[in-house]
Amino acid sequence: MRLAALSDIHGNLAALDAVLDDITRRGCDGIVNLGDIASGPLWPRETLERLLPLGLPTIAGNHERQLLGDAATLAPSDAHARHALTAAQLDWIRRLPGLLRLDDVLLCHGTPHSDVDYLLEDIDDPAGTVHPAAADTVAARLRHPMADGAGLVLCGHSHTPRRLRLADGRLACNPGSVGLPAFDAAVQDAQQGVPAGAARDPGRAQRFRSRAGLEFRIAAFLSGMRIRRTGA
């Protein structure tokens, strides 16, 4: 099975259409959505109109949680999405789980414990620059019941395409961002959310097999199962 992973679309419908076309050309068998779907200055309602009929396995990111908060305190990107989305679309967002397990694949937006923490990166304070996390640090962040037995962990949030094979054979992958692709391997201003490096080549792809023997193909900008879900 070839599985494409979408993350951090941020209401960029044009980018989403391009990625979905690429998924079709690649012959992927399935698609998952890792959250941060609508918030942004572009087309939140239209993005969900495009996505919802596809019925993709989808989790909530931090922006799904945030845009459902107190309307008076929303950040501009979340406020724009909240105003633009229909009542039915907001209800769909409310029902999204924070984590999703598909056989031996775990979907999380940040880490299994938090939708605002990075799984594969560390942040240097006070500079706010981002660099790859050590394998033992990533393994510690994956100590969670939903991660037990998962051969593949797909995450988002950092907008940075990255993969890491852990000592026990597990593979953690971040496909990068559909709507706000960012960040070469080294530096991001994490406090401002401004990329300080060039976007990686969208055509580069990683292919591997999970412990269940399923073949996955994860590309930058992308990346029949038993499902467990939690709102954590």
CSV table of C-alpha atoms in Angstrom, one decimal:
chain,number,residue,atom,x,y,z
A,1,MET,CA,0.0,0.0,0.0
A,2,ARG,CA,1.2,3.5,-0.8
A,3,LEU,CA,0.0,6.0,1.7
A,4,ALA,CA,0.2,9.8,1.2
A,5,ALA,CA,0.4,12.1,4.2
A,6,LEU,CA,-1.0,15.6,4.1
A,7,SER,CA,-0.2,18.1,6.8
A,8,ASP,CA,-0.6,21.8,7.6
A,9,ILE,CA,-2.7,22.8,4.6
A,10,HIS,CA,-3.7,26.1,6.3
A,11,GLY,CA,-6.5,26.9,3.9
A,12,ASN,CA,-4.3,26.9,0.9
A,13,LEU,CA,-6.7,25.4,-1.6
A,14,ALA,CA,-4.5,25.9,-4.7
A,15,ALA,CA,-1.6,24.0,-3.0
A,16,LEU,CA,-3.9,21.3,-1.9
A,17,ASP,CA,-5.3,20.8,-5.4
A,18,ALA,CA,-1.7,20.5,-6.7
A,19,VAL,CA,-0.8,18.0,-4.1
A,20,LEU,CA,-3.9,15.9,-4.6
A,21,ASP,CA,-3.1,15.8,-8.3
A,22,ASP,CA,0.4,14.6,-7.6
A,23,ILE,CA,-1.0,11.9,-5.3
A,24,THR,CA,-3.1,10.7,-8.1
A,25,ARG,CA,-0.2,10.6,-10.5
A,26,ARG,CA,1.9,8.7,-8.0
A,27,GLY,CA,-0.8,6.0,-7.7
A,28,CYS,CA,-1.2,6.2,-3.9
A,29,ASP,CA,-3.7,3.9,-2.3
A,30,GLY,CA,-4.7,6.0,0.6
A,31,ILE,CA,-4.3,9.5,2.1
A,32,VAL,CA,-4.2,10.7,5.7
A,33,ASN,CA,-4.5,14.2,7.0
A,34,LEU,CA,-2.4,15.3,10.0
A,35,GLY,CA,-4.2,18.5,10.9
A,36,ASP,CA,-3.9,22.3,10.8
A,37,ILE,CA,-6.3,22.3,7.9
A,38,ALA,CA,-8.2,25.6,7.5
A,39,SER,CA,-6.6,28.4,9.6
A,40,GLY,CA,-4.8,30.9,7.4
A,41,PRO,CA,-5.6,34.0,5.3
A,42,LEU,CA,-6.8,32.2,2.2
A,43,TRP,CA,-9.7,29.7,1.6
A,44,PRO,CA,-10.7,27.9,4.8
A,45,ARG,CA,-14.3,27.1,3.7
A,46,GLU,CA,-13.3,26.0,0.2
A,47,THR,CA,-10.5,23.9,1.5
A,48,LEU,CA,-12.9,21.9,3.6
A,49,GLU,CA,-15.4,21.7,0.8
A,50,ARG,CA,-12.6,20.0,-1.2
A,51,LEU,CA,-11.5,17.7,1.6
A,52,LEU,CA,-14.6,16.5,3.3
A,53,PRO,CA,-16.1,14.5,0.3
A,54,LEU,CA,-12.8,12.5,0.2
A,55,GLY,CA,-13.5,11.0,3.7
A,56,LEU,CA,-9.8,10.9,4.6
A,57,PRO,CA,-8.6,9.7,8.0
A,58,THR,CA,-8.0,13.0,9.7
A,59,ILE,CA,-6.8,14.3,13.0
A,60,ALA,CA,-7.0,17.7,14.6
A,61,GLY,CA,-4.0,20.0,14.8
A,62,ASN,CA,-3.5,22.8,17.2
A,63,HIS,CA,-5.3,25.2,15.0
A,64,GLU,CA,-8.4,23.1,14.9
A,65,ARG,CA,-8.4,23.2,18.7
A,66,GLN,CA,-7.6,26.9,18.8
A,67,LEU,CA,-10.3,28.1,16.3
A,68,LEU,CA,-13.0,26.5,18.4
A,69,GLY,CA,-11.9,28.6,21.4
A,70,ASP,CA,-13.1,31.9,22.7
A,71,ALA,CA,-13.9,34.0,19.6
A,72,ALA,CA,-12.7,37.2,21.3
A,73,THR,CA,-9.2,35.9,21.8
A,74,LEU,CA,-8.5,34.1,18.5
A,75,ALA,CA,-5.4,34.8,16.5
A,76,PRO,CA,-6.1,36.4,13.1
A,77,SER,CA,-5.6,33.2,11.1
A,78,ASP,CA,-8.0,31.3,13.4
A,79,ALA,CA,-10.5,34.1,13.5
A,80,HIS,CA,-10.6,34.2,9.7
A,81,ALA,CA,-11.3,30.5,9.5
A,82,ARG,CA,-13.9,30.6,12.3
A,83,HIS,CA,-15.8,33.3,10.5
A,84,ALA,CA,-15.6,31.7,7.1
A,85,LEU,CA,-16.5,28.1,8.0
A,86,THR,CA,-20.0,26.8,8.0
A,87,ALA,CA,-21.7,25.4,11.0
A,88,ALA,CA,-21.5,21.9,9.5
A,89,GLN,CA,-17.8,22.3,8.9
A,90,LEU,CA,-17.2,23.5,12.5
A,91,ASP,CA,-19.1,20.5,13.7
A,92,TRP,CA,-16.8,18.2,11.7
A,93,ILE,CA,-13.8,19.9,13.2
A,94,ARG,CA,-15.2,19.4,16.7
A,95,ARG,CA,-15.4,15.6,16.1
A,96,LEU,CA,-11.8,15.2,14.9
A,97,PRO,CA,-9.6,13.1,17.2
A,98,GLY,CA,-6.3,14.3,18.4
A,99,LEU,CA,-4.6,11.0,17.6
A,100,LEU,CA,-5.5,8.2,15.2
A,101,ARG,CA,-4.1,4.7,15.0
A,102,LEU,CA,-4.3,2.8,11.6
A,103,ASP,CA,-3.0,-0.7,12.1
A,104,ASP,CA,0.7,-0.1,13.0
A,105,VAL,CA,0.6,3.6,11.8
A,106,LEU,CA,0.1,6.4,14.4
A,107,LEU,CA,-1.1,9.8,13.3
A,108,CYS,CA,-0.3,12.8,15.6
A,109,HIS,CA,0.0,16.5,14.8
A,110,GLY,CA,2.8,17.4,17.1
A,111,THR,CA,3.7,14.6,19.6
A,112,PRO,CA,1.3,12.0,21.1
A,113,HIS,CA,1.2,14.2,24.2
A,114,SER,CA,0.8,17.7,22.7
A,115,ASP,CA,-0.4,19.3,19.5
A,116,VAL,CA,2.0,22.2,20.0
A,117,ASP,CA,5.3,20.4,20.7
A,118,TYR,CA,7.5,19.2,17.9
A,119,LEU,CA,8.3,15.5,17.6
A,120,LEU,CA,11.4,15.6,15.3
A,121,GLU,CA,12.8,19.0,16.2
A,122,ASP,CA,14.2,20.9,19.2
A,123,ILE,CA,14.0,24.6,19.7
A,124,ASP,CA,17.0,26.6,20.9
A,125,ASP,CA,16.0,29.3,23.4
A,126,PRO,CA,16.2,32.2,23.4
A,127,ALA,CA,17.1,32.4,19.7
A,128,GLY,CA,14.1,30.3,18.8
A,129,THR,CA,15.9,28.3,16.1
A,130,VAL,CA,15.0,24.8,15.2
A,131,HIS,CA,17.3,21.8,14.7
A,132,PRO,CA,16.7,18.0,14.4
A,133,ALA,CA,16.1,16.2,17.7
A,134,ALA,CA,18.2,13.3,18.8
A,135,ALA,CA,16.8,9.8,18.3
A,136,ASP,CA,16.6,9.1,22.1
A,137,THR,CA,14.7,12.4,22.6
A,138,VAL,CA,12.2,11.4,19.9
A,139,ALA,CA,11.8,7.9,21.4
A,140,ALA,CA,11.0,9.5,24.8
A,141,ARG,CA,8.4,11.7,23.2
A,142,LEU,CA,6.7,8.6,21.8
A,143,ARG,CA,6.2,7.0,25.1
A,144,HIS,CA,2.4,6.9,24.9
A,145,PRO,CA,-0.1,4.0,24.9
A,146,MET,CA,-1.3,5.0,21.3
A,147,ALA,CA,2.3,4.7,20.1
A,148,ASP,CA,2.9,1.2,21.5
A,149,GLY,CA,3.5,-1.2,18.6
A,150,ALA,CA,3.4,1.5,16.0
A,151,GLY,CA,6.0,0.9,13.3
A,152,LEU,CA,5.4,4.2,11.6
A,153,VAL,CA,4.6,7.6,13.3
A,154,LEU,CA,3.4,10.4,11.0
A,155,CYS,CA,3.5,13.9,12.4
A,156,GLY,CA,3.3,17.5,11.3
A,157,HIS,CA,3.3,20.9,12.9
A,158,SER,CA,6.9,22.0,12.2
A,159,HIS,CA,6.3,22.4,8.4
A,160,THR,CA,9.7,20.7,8.0
A,161,PRO,CA,10.0,17.5,6.0
A,162,ARG,CA,12.0,15.0,8.0
A,163,ARG,CA,12.4,11.3,8.8
A,164,LEU,CA,14.1,9.5,11.5
A,165,ARG,CA,14.7,5.7,12.1
A,166,LEU,CA,14.8,4.9,15.8
A,167,ALA,CA,17.0,2.2,17.3
A,168,ASP,CA,14.1,-0.2,17.8
A,169,GLY,CA,13.2,0.0,14.1
A,170,ARG,CA,10.3,2.5,14.3
A,171,LEU,CA,10.2,5.2,11.7
A,172,ALA,CA,9.0,8.7,12.4
A,173,CYS,CA,8.2,11.0,9.4
A,174,ASN,CA,7.0,14.5,9.0
A,175,PRO,CA,5.9,15.2,5.4
A,176,GLY,CA,6.2,18.9,5.7
A,177,SER,CA,3.4,21.4,4.9
A,178,VAL,CA,1.0,21.5,2.0
A,179,GLY,CA,0.0,25.2,2.5
A,180,LEU,CA,3.1,26.8,4.0
A,181,PRO,CA,6.0,24.7,2.9
A,182,ALA,CA,9.1,25.7,4.8
A,183,PHE,CA,12.4,25.3,6.2
A,184,ASP,CA,15.5,23.6,5.0
A,185,ALA,CA,17.1,21.3,7.5
A,186,ALA,CA,18.6,24.0,9.8
A,187,VAL,CA,16.8,27.1,10.9
A,188,GLN,CA,13.4,28.5,11.6
A,189,ASP,CA,12.3,31.5,13.6
A,190,ALA,CA,10.0,29.5,15.8
A,191,GLN,CA,8.8,32.5,17.7
A,192,GLN,CA,7.7,34.3,14.6
A,193,GLY,CA,6.9,31.3,12.4
A,194,VAL,CA,9.0,32.7,9.6
A,195,PRO,CA,11.1,30.3,7.5
A,196,ALA,CA,14.8,31.2,7.4
A,197,GLY,CA,15.7,28.5,4.9
A,198,ALA,CA,14.6,27.4,1.4
A,199,ALA,CA,11.8,24.9,0.9
A,200,ARG,CA,12.9,21.4,0.1
A,201,ASP,CA,12.4,19.8,-3.3
A,202,PRO,CA,8.7,18.7,-3.5
A,203,GLY,CA,9.6,15.9,-5.8
A,204,ARG,CA,11.8,14.1,-3.3
A,205,ALA,CA,10.2,11.0,-1.8
A,206,GLN,CA,11.0,8.4,0.8
A,207,ARG,CA,9.8,4.8,0.3
A,208,PHE,CA,9.9,2.2,3.1
A,209,ARG,CA,8.0,-0.7,4.6
A,210,SER,CA,6.2,-0.7,7.9
A,211,ARG,CA,6.3,-3.6,10.3
A,212,ALA,CA,3.0,-4.8,8.9
A,213,GLY,CA,4.7,-5.1,5.5
A,214,LEU,CA,2.8,-2.2,4.0
A,215,GLU,CA,4.7,-0.1,1.6
A,216,PHE,CA,4.5,3.7,2.1
A,217,ARG,CA,5.7,6.5,0.0
A,218,ILE,CA,6.1,9.8,1.8
A,219,ALA,CA,7.1,12.9,-0.2
A,220,ALA,CA,7.8,16.5,0.7
A,221,PHE,CA,4.5,18.3,0.7
A,222,LEU,CA,2.8,14.9,1.0
A,223,SER,CA,4.0,12.7,2.5
A,224,GLY,CA,-9.5,-1.3,5.2
A,225,MET,CA,-7.5,-0.5,8.5
A,226,ARG,CA,-8.4,-1.1,12.1
A,227,ILE,CA,-8.8,2.3,13.7
A,228,ARG,CA,-8.3,3.4,17.3
A,229,ARG,CA,-8.9,7.1,18.2
A,230,THR,CA,-8.6,9.4,21.1
A,231,GLY,CA,-9.3,13.1,21.6
A,232,ALA,CA,-6.1,13.6,23.6
